[in-house]
Amino acid sequence: MIQPIYLYGSEVLREKAAPADLSKKEELAKLIEDLRDTLKRSEGCGLAAPQIGVSLRVLIVDGDEMEEVYPYLKGFKRVMINPEVLEESASLCEYEEGCLSVPGVYCTVRRPERIKVRYWDETFTEREEEFDKFACRMVQHEMSHLDGVLFTDLVAPIRRKMISKKLINISHGKVATRYNAKVK
Ligand SMILES: [Zn+2]
């Protein structure tokens, strides 16, 4: 079911999300379905459970929306339950990020170039996988949500100052979105 997306200023986006209980399969399957439906409706490339108001460590990424910019992302889709970074490269790289919870704001963010992640997929199978390029960035961005961190926290201070008015407006609900959104 399509759920409203919580916007910048919402408390749930600032909480450290709790680990999901893998024995609650039905509940998790419903959450994953909600994330998928909501992401599809909003035409984004990733969504974390806190963004639909559920403070659990579950996220999805879907590269199809980014295919025009990064053709290698076609068909790149993952569901990650309780993801954990096992290794990250010392080398950093920059990409422009945006976020369905921070509409209309795009900033260059520096993060590790490659990561190795352990997670459980939607069949509740444990996996270890390495990511690089923009696929890595999508996973990193969503994982930050699970720790209450937004990409706007990671931009250079001068840039953050430039976007501060926009962020205040979003937190007051003064923003137009193509999808159902709320601040709470
Ligand atoms: Zn986001």
GROMACS .gro file of C-alpha atoms and ligand atoms in nm:
model
  185
    1MET     CA    1   0.000   0.000   0.000
    2ILE     CA    2   0.127   0.347  -0.085
    3GLN     CA    3   0.218   0.533   0.233
    4PRO     CA    4   0.284   0.904   0.285
    5ILE     CA    5   0.652   0.999   0.289
    6TYR     CA    6   0.777   1.174   0.602
    7LEU     CA    7   0.962   1.494   0.521
    8TYR     CA    8   1.262   1.673   0.667
    9GLY     CA    9   1.165   1.792   1.015
   10SER     CA   10   0.987   1.468   1.106
   11GLU     CA   11   1.111   1.306   1.428
   12VAL     CA   12   1.113   0.953   1.288
   13LEU     CA   13   1.382   1.055   1.037
   14ARG     CA   14   1.614   1.141   1.326
   15GLU     CA   15   1.575   0.822   1.527
   16LYS     CA   16   1.819   0.534   1.523
   17ALA     CA   17   1.598   0.263   1.376
   18ALA     CA   18   1.565  -0.068   1.563
   19PRO     CA   19   1.680  -0.400   1.414
   20ALA     CA   20   1.397  -0.585   1.243
   21ASP     CA   21   1.286  -0.913   1.403
   22LEU     CA   22   1.346  -1.170   1.128
   23SER     CA   23   1.088  -1.407   1.280
   24LYS     CA   24   0.810  -1.156   1.203
   25LYS     CA   25   0.798  -1.255   0.839
   26GLU     CA   26   0.444  -1.140   0.761
   27GLU     CA   27   0.497  -0.799   0.916
   28LEU     CA   28   0.823  -0.754   0.726
   29ALA     CA   29   0.672  -0.871   0.397
   30LYS     CA   30   0.398  -0.608   0.438
   31LEU     CA   31   0.656  -0.339   0.517
   32ILE     CA   32   0.860  -0.433   0.209
   33GLU     CA   33   0.548  -0.421  -0.008
   34ASP     CA   34   0.462  -0.076   0.130
   35LEU     CA   35   0.816   0.045   0.060
   36ARG     CA   36   0.797  -0.086  -0.298
   37ASP     CA   37   0.454   0.064  -0.367
   38THR     CA   38   0.553   0.398  -0.217
   39LEU     CA   39   0.885   0.412  -0.404
   40LYS     CA   40   0.720   0.328  -0.733
   41ARG     CA   41   0.460   0.602  -0.685
   42SER     CA   42   0.720   0.862  -0.594
   43GLU     CA   43   0.960   0.763  -0.876
   44GLY     CA   44   1.262   0.755  -0.648
   45CYS     CA   45   1.559   0.518  -0.646
   46GLY     CA   46   1.556   0.418  -0.281
   47LEU     CA   47   1.348   0.428   0.033
   48ALA     CA   48   1.417   0.340   0.396
   49ALA     CA   49   1.145   0.231   0.641
   50PRO     CA   50   1.176   0.547   0.860
   51GLN     CA   51   1.074   0.750   0.553
   52ILE     CA   52   0.730   0.591   0.574
   53GLY     CA   53   0.721   0.631   0.951
   54VAL     CA   54   0.846   0.285   1.051
   55SER     CA   55   1.158   0.296   1.266
   56LEU     CA   56   1.304  -0.040   1.159
   57ARG     CA   57   1.629  -0.124   0.978
   58VAL     CA   58   1.479  -0.211   0.640
   59LEU     CA   59   1.546  -0.042   0.306
   60ILE     CA   60   1.499  -0.090  -0.065
   61VAL     CA   61   1.693   0.044  -0.363
   62ASP     CA   62   1.587   0.036  -0.727
   63GLY     CA   63   1.816   0.160  -1.002
   64ASP     CA   64   1.563   0.170  -1.284
   65GLU     CA   65   1.478   0.538  -1.224
   66MET     CA   66   1.848   0.625  -1.263
   67GLU     CA   67   1.902   0.422  -1.577
   68GLU     CA   68   1.924   0.723  -1.809
   69VAL     CA   69   2.212   0.870  -1.610
   70TYR     CA   70   2.377   0.542  -1.507
   71PRO     CA   71   2.281   0.267  -1.758
   72TYR     CA   72   2.452  -0.001  -1.548
   73LEU     CA   73   2.181   0.048  -1.283
   74LYS     CA   74   1.909  -0.103  -1.502
   75GLY     CA   75   1.760  -0.392  -1.307
   76PHE     CA   76   1.960  -0.317  -0.993
   77LYS     CA   77   1.715  -0.381  -0.709
   78ARG     CA   78   1.778  -0.487  -0.354
   79VAL     CA   79   1.577  -0.535  -0.039
   80MET     CA   80   1.795  -0.512   0.271
   81ILE     CA   81   1.692  -0.608   0.621
   82ASN     CA   82   1.931  -0.519   0.904
   83PRO     CA   83   2.216  -0.415   0.671
   84GLU     CA   84   2.556  -0.366   0.828
   85VAL     CA   85   2.874  -0.229   0.672
   86LEU     CA   86   3.153  -0.488   0.706
   87GLU     CA   87   3.420  -0.297   0.515
   88GLU     CA   88   3.449   0.039   0.347
   89SER     CA   89   3.717   0.178   0.118
   90ALA     CA   90   3.948   0.448   0.248
   91SER     CA   91   3.902   0.628  -0.083
   92LEU     CA   92   3.608   0.864  -0.104
   93CYS     CA   93   3.409   0.983  -0.404
   94GLU     CA   94   3.151   1.249  -0.476
   95TYR     CA   95   2.801   1.215  -0.617
   96GLU     CA   96   2.504   1.443  -0.620
   97GLU     CA   97   2.230   1.313  -0.391
   98GLY     CA   98   1.865   1.393  -0.345
   99CYS     CA   99   1.602   1.244  -0.118
  100LEU     CA  100   1.226   1.192  -0.126
  101SER     CA  101   1.218   1.328   0.231
  102VAL     CA  102   1.401   1.645   0.123
  103PRO     CA  103   1.222   1.739  -0.201
  104GLY     CA  104   1.387   1.986  -0.437
  105VAL     CA  105   1.727   1.977  -0.266
  106TYR     CA  106   2.028   1.824  -0.441
  107CYS     CA  107   2.381   1.834  -0.301
  108THR     CA  108   2.718   1.681  -0.371
  109VAL     CA  109   2.810   1.443  -0.090
  110ARG     CA  110   3.141   1.267  -0.026
  111ARG     CA  111   3.132   0.907   0.098
  112PRO     CA  112   3.349   0.592   0.071
  113GLU     CA  113   3.380   0.469  -0.286
  114ARG     CA  114   3.312   0.103  -0.208
  115ILE     CA  115   3.148  -0.089   0.074
  116LYS     CA  116   3.088  -0.449   0.171
  117VAL     CA  117   2.755  -0.507   0.339
  118ARG     CA  118   2.592  -0.794   0.524
  119TYR     CA  119   2.214  -0.800   0.512
  120TRP     CA  120   1.911  -1.029   0.494
  121ASP     CA  121   1.714  -1.021   0.171
  122GLU     CA  122   1.337  -1.049   0.133
  123THR     CA  123   1.355  -1.428   0.145
  124PHE     CA  124   1.527  -1.383   0.485
  125THR     CA  125   1.851  -1.521   0.346
  126GLU     CA  126   2.173  -1.376   0.483
  127ARG     CA  127   2.396  -1.219   0.217
  128GLU     CA  128   2.727  -1.042   0.187
  129GLU     CA  129   2.776  -0.816  -0.109
  130GLU     CA  130   3.015  -0.547  -0.231
  131PHE     CA  131   2.891  -0.232  -0.397
  132ASP     CA  132   3.064   0.036  -0.598
  133LYS     CA  133   2.977   0.333  -0.819
  134PHE     CA  134   2.629   0.478  -0.784
  135ALA     CA  135   2.483   0.148  -0.659
  136CYS     CA  136   2.708   0.187  -0.356
  137ARG     CA  137   2.589   0.543  -0.311
  138MET     CA  138   2.223   0.442  -0.317
  139VAL     CA  139   2.282   0.182  -0.047
  140GLN     CA  140   2.489   0.423   0.165
  141HIS     CA  141   2.225   0.696   0.141
  142GLU     CA  142   1.950   0.459   0.254
  143MET     CA  143   2.163   0.309   0.530
  144SER     CA  144   2.221   0.660   0.668
  145HIS     CA  145   1.845   0.692   0.710
  146LEU     CA  146   1.854   0.394   0.948
  147ASP     CA  147   2.084   0.592   1.177
  148GLY     CA  148   1.880   0.911   1.161
  149VAL     CA  149   2.128   1.079   0.927
  150LEU     CA  150   2.014   1.275   0.622
  151PHE     CA  151   2.239   1.358   0.327
  152THR     CA  152   2.202   1.726   0.404
  153ASP     CA  153   2.392   1.662   0.732
  154LEU     CA  154   2.694   1.553   0.529
  155VAL     CA  155   2.736   1.848   0.292
  156ALA     CA  156   2.996   2.121   0.338
  157PRO     CA  157   2.889   2.388   0.592
  158ILE     CA  158   2.877   2.663   0.331
  159ARG     CA  159   2.647   2.457   0.112
  160ARG     CA  160   2.430   2.371   0.410
  161LYS     CA  161   2.390   2.741   0.481
  162MET     CA  162   2.275   2.790   0.123
  163ILE     CA  163   2.002   2.528   0.157
  164SER     CA  164   1.897   2.615   0.513
  165LYS     CA  165   1.597   2.825   0.408
  166LYS     CA  166   1.470   2.544   0.185
  167LEU     CA  167   1.507   2.297   0.471
  168ILE     CA  168   1.311   2.522   0.708
  169ASN     CA  169   1.035   2.554   0.449
  170ILE     CA  170   1.018   2.177   0.404
  171SER     CA  171   1.000   2.125   0.781
  172HIS     CA  172   0.701   2.363   0.786
  173GLY     CA  173   0.535   2.167   0.508
  174LYS     CA  174   0.587   2.452   0.262
  175VAL     CA  175   0.691   2.237  -0.033
  176ALA     CA  176   0.516   2.086  -0.331
  177THR     CA  177   0.563   1.713  -0.396
  178ARG     CA  178   0.429   1.485  -0.667
  179TYR     CA  179   0.359   1.228  -0.397
  180ASN     CA  180   0.171   1.220  -0.067
  181ALA     CA  181   0.401   1.361   0.201
  182LYS     CA  182   0.383   1.488   0.557
  183VAL     CA  183   0.584   1.635   0.841
  184LYS     CA  184   0.521   1.489   1.183
  185ZN      ZN  185   1.678   0.970   0.141
   0.00000   0.00000   0.00000
